[in-house]
Coordinates of C-alpha atoms and ligand atoms in Angstrom, one line a residue:
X817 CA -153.6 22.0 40.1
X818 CA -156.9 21.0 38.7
X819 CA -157.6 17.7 36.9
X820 CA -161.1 19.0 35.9
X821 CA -162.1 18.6 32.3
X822 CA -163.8 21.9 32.2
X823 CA -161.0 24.0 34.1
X824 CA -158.4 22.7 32.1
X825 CA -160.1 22.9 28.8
X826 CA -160.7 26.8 29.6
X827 CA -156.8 27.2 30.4
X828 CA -155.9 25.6 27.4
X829 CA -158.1 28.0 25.3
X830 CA -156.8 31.1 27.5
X831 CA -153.3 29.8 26.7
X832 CA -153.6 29.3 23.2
X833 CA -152.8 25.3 23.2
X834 CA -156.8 24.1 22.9
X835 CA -155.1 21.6 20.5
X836 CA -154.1 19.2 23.4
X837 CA -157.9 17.9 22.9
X838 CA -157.6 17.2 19.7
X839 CA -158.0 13.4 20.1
X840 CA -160.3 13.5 23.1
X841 CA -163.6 12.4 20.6
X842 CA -161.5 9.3 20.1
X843 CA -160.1 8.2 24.1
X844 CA -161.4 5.9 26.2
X845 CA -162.0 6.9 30.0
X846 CA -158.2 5.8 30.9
X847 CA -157.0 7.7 27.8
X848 CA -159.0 11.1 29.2
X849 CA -158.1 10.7 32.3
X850 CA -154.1 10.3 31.3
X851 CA -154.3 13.8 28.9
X852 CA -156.4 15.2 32.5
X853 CA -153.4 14.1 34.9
X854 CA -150.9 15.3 32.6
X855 CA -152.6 18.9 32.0
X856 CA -153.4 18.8 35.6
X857 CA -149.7 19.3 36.2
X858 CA -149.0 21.8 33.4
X859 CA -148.4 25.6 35.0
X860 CA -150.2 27.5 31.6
X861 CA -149.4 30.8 33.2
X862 CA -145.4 29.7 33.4
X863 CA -145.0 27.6 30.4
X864 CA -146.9 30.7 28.5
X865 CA -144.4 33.0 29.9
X866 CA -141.4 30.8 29.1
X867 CA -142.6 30.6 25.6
X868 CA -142.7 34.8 25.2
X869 CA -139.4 35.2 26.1
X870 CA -137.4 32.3 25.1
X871 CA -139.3 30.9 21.9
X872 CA -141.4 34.1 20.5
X873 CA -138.5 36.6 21.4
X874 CA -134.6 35.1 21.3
X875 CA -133.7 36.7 25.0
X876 CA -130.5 38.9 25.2
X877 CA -127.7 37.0 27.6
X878 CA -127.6 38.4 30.7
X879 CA -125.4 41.6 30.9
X880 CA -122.7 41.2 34.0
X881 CA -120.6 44.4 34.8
X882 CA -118.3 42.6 36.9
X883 CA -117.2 39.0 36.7
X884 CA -114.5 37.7 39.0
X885 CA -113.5 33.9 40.3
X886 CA -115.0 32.4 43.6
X887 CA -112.6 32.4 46.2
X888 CA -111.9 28.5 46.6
X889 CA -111.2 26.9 50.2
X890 CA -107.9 24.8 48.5
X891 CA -108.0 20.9 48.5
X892 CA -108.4 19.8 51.9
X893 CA -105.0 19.1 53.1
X894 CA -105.6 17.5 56.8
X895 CA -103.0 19.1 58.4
X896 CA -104.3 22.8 57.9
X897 CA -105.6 24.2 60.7
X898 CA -109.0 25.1 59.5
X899 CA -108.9 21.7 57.7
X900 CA -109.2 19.9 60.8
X901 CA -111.5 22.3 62.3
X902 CA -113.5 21.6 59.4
X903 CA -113.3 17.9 59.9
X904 CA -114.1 18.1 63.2
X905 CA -117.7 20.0 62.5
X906 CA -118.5 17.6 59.8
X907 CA -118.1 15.0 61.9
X908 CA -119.9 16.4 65.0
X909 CA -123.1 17.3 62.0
X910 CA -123.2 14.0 61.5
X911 CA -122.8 12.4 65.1
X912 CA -125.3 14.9 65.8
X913 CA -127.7 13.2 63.1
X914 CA -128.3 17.3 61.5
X915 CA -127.7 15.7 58.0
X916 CA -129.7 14.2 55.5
X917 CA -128.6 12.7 52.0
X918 CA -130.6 13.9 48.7
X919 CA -130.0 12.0 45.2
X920 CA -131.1 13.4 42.1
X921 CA -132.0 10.6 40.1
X922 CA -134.9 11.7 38.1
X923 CA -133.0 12.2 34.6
X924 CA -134.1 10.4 31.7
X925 CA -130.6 9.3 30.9
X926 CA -131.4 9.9 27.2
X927 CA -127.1 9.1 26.6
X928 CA -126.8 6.2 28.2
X929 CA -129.7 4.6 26.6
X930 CA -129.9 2.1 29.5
X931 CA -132.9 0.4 29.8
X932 CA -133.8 1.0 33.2
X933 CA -133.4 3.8 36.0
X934 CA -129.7 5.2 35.5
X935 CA -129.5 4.5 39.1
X936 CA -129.7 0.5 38.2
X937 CA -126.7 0.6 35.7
X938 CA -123.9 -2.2 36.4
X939 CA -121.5 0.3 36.6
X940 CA -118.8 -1.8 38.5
X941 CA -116.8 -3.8 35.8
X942 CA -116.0 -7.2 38.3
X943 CA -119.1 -7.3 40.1
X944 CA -121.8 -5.7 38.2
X945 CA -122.8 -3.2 41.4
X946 CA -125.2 -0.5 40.4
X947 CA -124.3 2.9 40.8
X948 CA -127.2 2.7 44.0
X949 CA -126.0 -0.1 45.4
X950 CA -122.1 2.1 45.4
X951 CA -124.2 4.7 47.0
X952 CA -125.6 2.4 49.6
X953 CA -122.6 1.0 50.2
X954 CA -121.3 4.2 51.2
X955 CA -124.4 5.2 53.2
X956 CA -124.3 2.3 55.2
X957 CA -120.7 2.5 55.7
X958 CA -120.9 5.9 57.4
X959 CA -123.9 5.2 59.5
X960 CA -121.9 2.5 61.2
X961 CA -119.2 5.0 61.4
X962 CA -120.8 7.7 62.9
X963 CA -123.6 5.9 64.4
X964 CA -126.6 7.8 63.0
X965 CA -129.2 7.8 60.7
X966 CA -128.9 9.4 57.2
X967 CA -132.4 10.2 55.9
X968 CA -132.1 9.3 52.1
X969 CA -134.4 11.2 50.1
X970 CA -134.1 10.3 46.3
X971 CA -136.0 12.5 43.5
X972 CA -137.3 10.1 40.8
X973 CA -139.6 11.4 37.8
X974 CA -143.0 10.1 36.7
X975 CA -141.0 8.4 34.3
X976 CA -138.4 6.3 36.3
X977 CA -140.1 6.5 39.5
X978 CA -142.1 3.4 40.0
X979 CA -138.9 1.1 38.5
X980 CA -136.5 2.8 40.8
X981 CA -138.5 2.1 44.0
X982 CA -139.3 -1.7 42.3
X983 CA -135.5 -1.8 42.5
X984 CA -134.9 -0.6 46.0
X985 CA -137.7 -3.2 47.1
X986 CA -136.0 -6.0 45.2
X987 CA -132.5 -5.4 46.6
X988 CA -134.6 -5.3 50.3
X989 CA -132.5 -1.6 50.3
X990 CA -129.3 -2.9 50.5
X991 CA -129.9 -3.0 53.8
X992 CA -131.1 -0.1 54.5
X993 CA -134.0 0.9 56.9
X994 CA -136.5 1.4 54.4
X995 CA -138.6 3.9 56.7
X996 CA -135.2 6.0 56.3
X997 CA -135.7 6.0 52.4
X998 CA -138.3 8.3 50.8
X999 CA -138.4 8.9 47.1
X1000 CA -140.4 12.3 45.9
X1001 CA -141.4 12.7 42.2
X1002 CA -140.3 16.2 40.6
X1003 CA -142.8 17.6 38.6
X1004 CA -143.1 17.1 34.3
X1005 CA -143.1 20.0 31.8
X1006 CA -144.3 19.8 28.7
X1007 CA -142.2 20.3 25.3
X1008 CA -143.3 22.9 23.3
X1009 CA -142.5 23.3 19.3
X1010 CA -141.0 26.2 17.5
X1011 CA -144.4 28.2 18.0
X1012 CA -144.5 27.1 21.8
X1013 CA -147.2 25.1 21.4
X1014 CA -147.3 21.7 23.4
X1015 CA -146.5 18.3 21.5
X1016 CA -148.8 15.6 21.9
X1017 CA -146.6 12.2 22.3
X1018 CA -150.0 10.2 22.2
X1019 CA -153.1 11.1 22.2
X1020 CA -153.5 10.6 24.9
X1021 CA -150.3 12.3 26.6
X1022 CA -148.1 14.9 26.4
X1023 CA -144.3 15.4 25.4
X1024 CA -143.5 15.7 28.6
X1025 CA -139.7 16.0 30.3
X1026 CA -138.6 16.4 34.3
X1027 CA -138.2 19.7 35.5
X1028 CA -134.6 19.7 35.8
X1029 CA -132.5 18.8 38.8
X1030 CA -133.8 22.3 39.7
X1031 CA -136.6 20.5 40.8
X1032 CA -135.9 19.4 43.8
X1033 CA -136.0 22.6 45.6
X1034 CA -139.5 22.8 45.1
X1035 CA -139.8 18.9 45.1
X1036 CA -138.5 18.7 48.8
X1037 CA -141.0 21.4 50.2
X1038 CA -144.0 20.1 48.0
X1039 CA -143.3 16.3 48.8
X1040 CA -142.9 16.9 52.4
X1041 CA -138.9 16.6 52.4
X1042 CA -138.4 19.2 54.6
X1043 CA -141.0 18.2 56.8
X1044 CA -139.4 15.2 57.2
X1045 CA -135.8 16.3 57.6
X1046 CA -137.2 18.6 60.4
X1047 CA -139.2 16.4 62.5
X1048 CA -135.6 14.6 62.3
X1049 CA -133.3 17.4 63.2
X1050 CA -131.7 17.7 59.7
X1051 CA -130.3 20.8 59.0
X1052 CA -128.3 20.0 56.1
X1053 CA -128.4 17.7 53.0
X1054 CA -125.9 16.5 51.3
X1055 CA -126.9 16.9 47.3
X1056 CA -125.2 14.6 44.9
X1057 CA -125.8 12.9 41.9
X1058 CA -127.0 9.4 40.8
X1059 CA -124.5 8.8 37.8
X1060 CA -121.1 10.0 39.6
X1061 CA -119.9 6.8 41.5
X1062 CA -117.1 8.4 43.5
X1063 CA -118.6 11.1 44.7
X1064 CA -118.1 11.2 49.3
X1065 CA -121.8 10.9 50.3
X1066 CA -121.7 13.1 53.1
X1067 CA -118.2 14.0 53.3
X1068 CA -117.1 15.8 56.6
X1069 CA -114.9 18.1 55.5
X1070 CA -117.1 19.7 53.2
X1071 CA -119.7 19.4 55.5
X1072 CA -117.7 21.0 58.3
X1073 CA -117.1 24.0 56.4
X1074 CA -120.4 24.5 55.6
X1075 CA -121.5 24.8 58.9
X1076 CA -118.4 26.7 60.2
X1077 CA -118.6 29.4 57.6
X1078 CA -122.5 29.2 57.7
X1079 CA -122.9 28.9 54.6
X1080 CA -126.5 29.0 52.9
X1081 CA -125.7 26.0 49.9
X1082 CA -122.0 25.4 49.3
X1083 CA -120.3 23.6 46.1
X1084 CA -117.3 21.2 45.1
X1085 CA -115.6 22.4 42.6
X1086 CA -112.9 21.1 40.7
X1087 CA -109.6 22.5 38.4
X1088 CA -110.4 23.4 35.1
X1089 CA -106.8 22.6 33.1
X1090 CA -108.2 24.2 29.9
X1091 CA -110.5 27.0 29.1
X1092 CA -113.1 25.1 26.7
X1093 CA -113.5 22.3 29.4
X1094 CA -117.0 21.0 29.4
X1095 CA -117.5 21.7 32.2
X1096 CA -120.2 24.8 34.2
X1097 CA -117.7 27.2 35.6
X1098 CA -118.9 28.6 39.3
X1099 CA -117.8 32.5 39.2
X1100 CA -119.1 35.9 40.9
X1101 CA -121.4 37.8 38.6
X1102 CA -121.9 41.4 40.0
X1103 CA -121.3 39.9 43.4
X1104 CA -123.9 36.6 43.1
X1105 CA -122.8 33.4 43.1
X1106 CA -123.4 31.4 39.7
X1107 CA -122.4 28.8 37.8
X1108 CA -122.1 29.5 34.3
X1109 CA -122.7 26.7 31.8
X1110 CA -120.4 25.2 29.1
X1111 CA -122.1 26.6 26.4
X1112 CA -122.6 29.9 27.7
X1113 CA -118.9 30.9 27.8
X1114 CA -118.7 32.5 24.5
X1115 CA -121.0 34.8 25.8
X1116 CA -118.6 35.9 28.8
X1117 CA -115.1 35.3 27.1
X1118 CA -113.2 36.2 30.4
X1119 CA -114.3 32.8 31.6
X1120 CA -111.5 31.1 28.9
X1121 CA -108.7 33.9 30.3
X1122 CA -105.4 32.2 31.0
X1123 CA -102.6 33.6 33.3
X1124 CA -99.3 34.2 32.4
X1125 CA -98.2 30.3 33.1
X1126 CA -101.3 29.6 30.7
X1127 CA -103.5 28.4 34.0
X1128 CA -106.8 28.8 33.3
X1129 CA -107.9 31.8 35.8
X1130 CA -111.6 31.0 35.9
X1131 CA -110.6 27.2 37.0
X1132 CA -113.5 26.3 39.3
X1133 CA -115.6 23.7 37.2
X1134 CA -118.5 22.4 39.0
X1135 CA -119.0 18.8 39.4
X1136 CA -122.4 19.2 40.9
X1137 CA -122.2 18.4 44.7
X1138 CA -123.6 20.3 47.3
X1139 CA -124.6 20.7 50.4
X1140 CA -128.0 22.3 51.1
X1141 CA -129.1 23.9 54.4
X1142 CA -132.6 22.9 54.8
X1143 CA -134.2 26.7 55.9
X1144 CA -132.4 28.0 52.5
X1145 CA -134.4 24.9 50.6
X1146 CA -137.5 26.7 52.2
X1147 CA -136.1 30.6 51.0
X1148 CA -135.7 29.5 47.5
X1149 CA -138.9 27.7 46.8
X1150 CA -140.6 30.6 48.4
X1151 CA -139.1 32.6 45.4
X1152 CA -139.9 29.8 42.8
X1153 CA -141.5 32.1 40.9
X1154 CA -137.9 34.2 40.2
X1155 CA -136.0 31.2 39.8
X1156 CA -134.2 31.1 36.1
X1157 CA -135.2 28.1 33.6
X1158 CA -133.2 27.3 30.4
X1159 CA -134.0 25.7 27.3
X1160 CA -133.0 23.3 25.4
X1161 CA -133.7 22.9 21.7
X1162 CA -134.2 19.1 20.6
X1163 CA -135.3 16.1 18.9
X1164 CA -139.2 15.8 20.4
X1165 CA -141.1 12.6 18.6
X1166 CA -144.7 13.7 18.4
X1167 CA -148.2 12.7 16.6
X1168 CA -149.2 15.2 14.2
X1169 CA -152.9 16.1 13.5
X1170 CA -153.9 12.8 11.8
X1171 CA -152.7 10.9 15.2
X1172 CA -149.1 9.6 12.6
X1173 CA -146.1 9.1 15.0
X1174 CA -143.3 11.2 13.6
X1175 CA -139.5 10.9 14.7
X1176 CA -137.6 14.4 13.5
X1177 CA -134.5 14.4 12.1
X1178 CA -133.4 17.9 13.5
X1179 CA -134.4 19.3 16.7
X1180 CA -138.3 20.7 16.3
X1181 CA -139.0 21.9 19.4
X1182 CA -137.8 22.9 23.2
X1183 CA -137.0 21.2 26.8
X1184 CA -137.6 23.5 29.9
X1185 CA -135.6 22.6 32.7
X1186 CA -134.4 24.4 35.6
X1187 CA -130.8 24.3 37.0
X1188 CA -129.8 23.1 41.3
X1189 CA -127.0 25.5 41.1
X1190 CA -129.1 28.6 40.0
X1191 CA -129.9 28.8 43.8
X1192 CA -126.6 29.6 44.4
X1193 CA -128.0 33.5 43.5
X1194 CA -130.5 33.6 46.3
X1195 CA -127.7 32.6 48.9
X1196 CA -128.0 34.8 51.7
X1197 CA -125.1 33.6 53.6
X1198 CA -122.0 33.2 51.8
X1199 CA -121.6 29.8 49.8
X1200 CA -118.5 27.5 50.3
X1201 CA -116.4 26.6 47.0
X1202 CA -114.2 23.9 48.2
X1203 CA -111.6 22.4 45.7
X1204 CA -111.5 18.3 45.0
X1205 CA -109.4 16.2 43.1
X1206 CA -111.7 14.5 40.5
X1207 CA -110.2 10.7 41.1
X1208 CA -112.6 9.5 44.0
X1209 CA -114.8 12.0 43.9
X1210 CA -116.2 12.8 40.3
X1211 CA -116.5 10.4 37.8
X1212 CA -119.8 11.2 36.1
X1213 CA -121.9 8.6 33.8
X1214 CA -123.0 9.7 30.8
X1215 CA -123.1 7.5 28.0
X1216 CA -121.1 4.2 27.4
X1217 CA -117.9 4.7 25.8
X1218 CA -115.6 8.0 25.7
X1219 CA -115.6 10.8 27.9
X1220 CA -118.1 10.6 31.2
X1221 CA -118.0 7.5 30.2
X1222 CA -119.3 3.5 31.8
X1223 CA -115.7 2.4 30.4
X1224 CA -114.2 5.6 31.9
X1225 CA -115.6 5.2 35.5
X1226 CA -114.6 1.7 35.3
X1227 CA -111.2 2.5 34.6
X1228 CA -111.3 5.2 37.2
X1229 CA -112.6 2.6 39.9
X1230 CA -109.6 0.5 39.1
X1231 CA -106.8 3.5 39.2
X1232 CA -108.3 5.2 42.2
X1233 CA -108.0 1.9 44.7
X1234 CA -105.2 1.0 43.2
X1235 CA -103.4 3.6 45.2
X1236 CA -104.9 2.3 47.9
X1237 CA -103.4 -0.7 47.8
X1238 CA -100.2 0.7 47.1
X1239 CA -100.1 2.5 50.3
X1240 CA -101.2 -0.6 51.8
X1241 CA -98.2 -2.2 50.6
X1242 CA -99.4 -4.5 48.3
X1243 CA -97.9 -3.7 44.6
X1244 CA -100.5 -3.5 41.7
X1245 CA -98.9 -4.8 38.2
X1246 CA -99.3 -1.6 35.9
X1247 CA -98.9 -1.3 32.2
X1248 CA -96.1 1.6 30.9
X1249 CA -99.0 4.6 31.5
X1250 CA -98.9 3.2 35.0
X1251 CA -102.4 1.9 34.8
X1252 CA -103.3 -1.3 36.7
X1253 CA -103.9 -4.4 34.5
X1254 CA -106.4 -5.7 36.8
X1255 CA -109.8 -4.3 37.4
X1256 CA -110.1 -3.3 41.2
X1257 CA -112.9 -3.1 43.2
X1258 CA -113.3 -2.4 47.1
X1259 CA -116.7 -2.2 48.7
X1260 CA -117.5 0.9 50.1
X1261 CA -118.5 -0.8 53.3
X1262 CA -115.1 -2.5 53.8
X1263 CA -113.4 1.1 53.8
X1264 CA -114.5 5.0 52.8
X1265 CA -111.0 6.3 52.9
X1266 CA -107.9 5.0 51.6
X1267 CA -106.8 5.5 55.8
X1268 CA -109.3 3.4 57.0
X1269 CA -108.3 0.7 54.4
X1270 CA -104.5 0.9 54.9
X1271 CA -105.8 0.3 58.7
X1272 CA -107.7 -2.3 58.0
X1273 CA -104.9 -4.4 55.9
X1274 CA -103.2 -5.1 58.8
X1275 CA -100.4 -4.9 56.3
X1276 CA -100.8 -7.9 55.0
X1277 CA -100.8 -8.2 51.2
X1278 CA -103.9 -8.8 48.6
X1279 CA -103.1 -11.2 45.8
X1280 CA -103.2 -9.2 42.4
X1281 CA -102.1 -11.8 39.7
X1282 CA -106.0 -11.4 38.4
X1283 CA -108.9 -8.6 38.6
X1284 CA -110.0 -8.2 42.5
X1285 CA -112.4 -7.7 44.5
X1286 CA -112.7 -6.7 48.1
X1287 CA -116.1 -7.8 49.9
X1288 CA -117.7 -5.3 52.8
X1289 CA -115.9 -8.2 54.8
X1290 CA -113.0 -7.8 53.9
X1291 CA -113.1 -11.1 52.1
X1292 CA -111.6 -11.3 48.4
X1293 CA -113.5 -12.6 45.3
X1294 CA -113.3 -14.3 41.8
X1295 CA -114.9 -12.1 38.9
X1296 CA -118.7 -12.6 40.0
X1297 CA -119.9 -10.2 37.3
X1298 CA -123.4 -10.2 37.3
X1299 CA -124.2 -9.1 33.9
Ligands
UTP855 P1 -128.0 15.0 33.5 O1 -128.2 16.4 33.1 O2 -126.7 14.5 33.2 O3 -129.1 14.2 32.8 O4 -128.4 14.8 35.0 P2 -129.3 12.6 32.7 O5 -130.7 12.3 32.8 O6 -128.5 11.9 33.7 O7 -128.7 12.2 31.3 P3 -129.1 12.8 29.8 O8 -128.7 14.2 29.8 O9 -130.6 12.6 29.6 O10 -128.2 11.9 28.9 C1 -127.5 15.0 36.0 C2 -128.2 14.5 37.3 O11 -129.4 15.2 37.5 C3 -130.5 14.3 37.6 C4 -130.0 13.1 36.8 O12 -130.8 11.9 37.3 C5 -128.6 13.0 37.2 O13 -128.4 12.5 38.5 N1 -131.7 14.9 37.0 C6 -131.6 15.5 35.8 C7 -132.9 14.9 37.7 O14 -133.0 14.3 38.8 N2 -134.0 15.5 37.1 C8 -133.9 16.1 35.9 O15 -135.0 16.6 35.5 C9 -132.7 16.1 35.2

């Protein structure tokens, strides 16, 4: 997109937001040339259309005629047939080195009001590990496993970006092969107000916010992801998301059906137990694939049907993991142009006209940001919905304390490997609720799977009279919280 003063000035006054310059008389060359690089990214055509039909006109929901339930592979017991088939493939995809490992971690974490990339959060209680130093862990663990390379590519924003590779560098990549690490910035939007005019956060810069995790499918082609994956044989990446500690990087099963069934982009999903969940539900909607968001179910109040045992019928909540085949990244961003955004109406500080900062006290004005799972609609093979149990698999980060929360996933850290030790024979002092007393922690690159740690026990027991912590070595550890 153009960065030239004259080109840009001309598509501001075309798109009615000549405003932006207001200040210009008033920069200094770094202050131009910030408002320039900041229009220079700005899509006038799009954001104009966005602000028609979603700010000037309220748009009608989308009318469905037909709304059924995916059809869910159940949770992957080992001993099915197809399960082990599955397993197999997975395993083969990954031996093979055909799959690659994509992070969204380009969210401004605006709950969790850390100060930092989300990414860099102490999220485990004894040690202080950050949530990308679990998901190292795990990377590194399964690259000695099945001795391959997992390309890493991590989506970052403008905003977190520089910090997030500062930390990579700092922690030498948790020993990773930094050549196997690439980080791509998604593109910025700007906010728009009630009038869908854009919101100057400084004179000399927008209001600005990521695209959405949406981004990253035309991220990936734009920053030469694809490329990449390609010139390595990848034909599939594993999608995932920075805050969710437990989630299986990579995990064969899921991985295996997606290339058995050929699938174009498949999903996790997990049980809904009640209909108002917060929680996108993934469903059929006149035969497309689509995930339908929390908010959105008054709209389509079949979605909160129970059955007769009071089971919730539409059950299959999405905890936002995927796998992606790397020609269907290619399909979708070559149909960017059809691909559904969603707003968001918010709190946006801005300067007014006499350059005063002003903080509202009610949302004033709109987010744009576009949705991974809305690519589920332009699958043209048929997308795998494979069920999960939440405990070692979803534990989403949002804020600090309550639900999604720091204190939940490090509760959930301590419960899941507790069981772990319990099948390795070792017996975890629990309160009444059967919770351990002890925080528990077990490095991802000691053991992945509770089978490879019972194996790796040797059956002897792990003291538990005080919080623990198992080492990639094996080797056990006082409290060396690093906070
Ligand atoms: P969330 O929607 O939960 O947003 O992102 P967030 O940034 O983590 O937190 P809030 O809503 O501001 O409190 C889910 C995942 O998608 C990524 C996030 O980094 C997180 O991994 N994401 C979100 C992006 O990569 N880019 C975006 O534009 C938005």
């Amino acid at each position: 997109m153009a960065e030239n003063e004259q080109e840009l000035r001309a598509a501001a006054r075309e798109f009615g937001q000549e405003h932006v310059f207001h200040f210009w008389d008033s920069l200094d060359e770094a202050g131009r040339a910030s408002l320039l690089h900041d229009l220079g990214q700005v899509d006038f055509k799009l954001m104009a259309r966005l602000a028609k039909e979603w700010i000037l006109n309220k748009p009608e929901p989308e009318h469905f005629k037909e709304i059924s339930p995916v059809p869910v592979i159940p949770k992957t017991d080992p001993s099915r047939p197809d399960a082990q088939e599955a397993w197999e493939a997975g395993e083969a995809a990954l031996r093979a080195g055909r799959v690659g490992l994509f992070l969204v971690a380009g969210g401004q974490g605006t709950r969790l009001g850390f100060d930092g990339p989300k990414g860099s959060y102490p999220i485990g209680g004894i040690t202080g590990k950050t949530l990308f130093e679990y998901h190292a862990d795990k990377v590194v663990a399964l690259q000695r496993t099945y001795g391959c390379v997992l390309p890493w590519y991590i989506m970052v924003s403008e905003a977190n970006g520089p910090a997030t590779e500062a930390f990579f560098r700092d922690n030498d990549c948790f020993g990773l092969n930094a050549k196997d690490i690439a980080f791509l910035t998604q593109r910025m939007v700007p906010c728009m107000d009630e009038n869908g005019k854009f919101l100057l956060e400084r004179s000399d810069h927008l209001a600005m916010n990521p695209n959405g995790h949406g981004g990253c499918l035309t991220a990936m082609v734009e920053c030469g992801v694809l490329d990449d994956a390609r010139s390595r044989g990848v034909d599939f990446l594993s999608y995932f998301q920075v805050d969710n500690w437990a989630v299986k990087v990579a995990d064969p099963y899921f991985i295996g059906y997606h290339v058995l069934r050929g699938s174009s982009m498949s999903s996790k999903n997990h049980r809904k137990h009640f209909p108002r969940e917060a929680v996108g539900v993934h469903c059929l909607c006149d035969g497309e694939y689509r995930v339908i968001e929390y908010s959105e179910l008054d709209i389509y109040p079949q979605l909160l049907e129970t059955d007769s045992e009071g089971k919730v019928v539409y059950y299959a909540g999405n905890p936002a993991i995927h796998i992606l085949s790397v020609d269907f990244v290619q399909q979708v961003y070559e149909k960017f142009d059809e691909f559904p955004w969603h707003l968001a109406h918010k709190k946006i500080a801005y300067i007014d006209d006499s350059g005063a900062l002003v903080l509202p006290e009610k949302p004033n004005g709109y987010k744009f940001e576009t949705f991974v799972f809305d690519a589920l609609r332009f699958a043209t093979h048929p997308p795998v919905a494979l069920e999960i149990d939440p405990p070692g698999e979803y534990t989403p980060t949002k804020q600090f304390d309550g639900e999604n929360s720091v204190v939940e996933a490090r509760a959930s850290m301590s419960r899941y490997w507790s069981h772990w030790l319990d099948a390795a024979g070792t017996t975890v002092p629990r309160d009444s609720a059967g919770n351990p007393t002890i925080a528990i922690e077990i490095s991802p690159r000691f053991a992945l799977t509770q089978e490879q740690f019972v194996t790796k026990s040797k059956a002897k027991p792990w003291p538990v009279t005080q919080d623990l912590y198992i080492d990639g070595s094996g080797v056990v550890r006082a409290s060396i919280n690093r906070n």
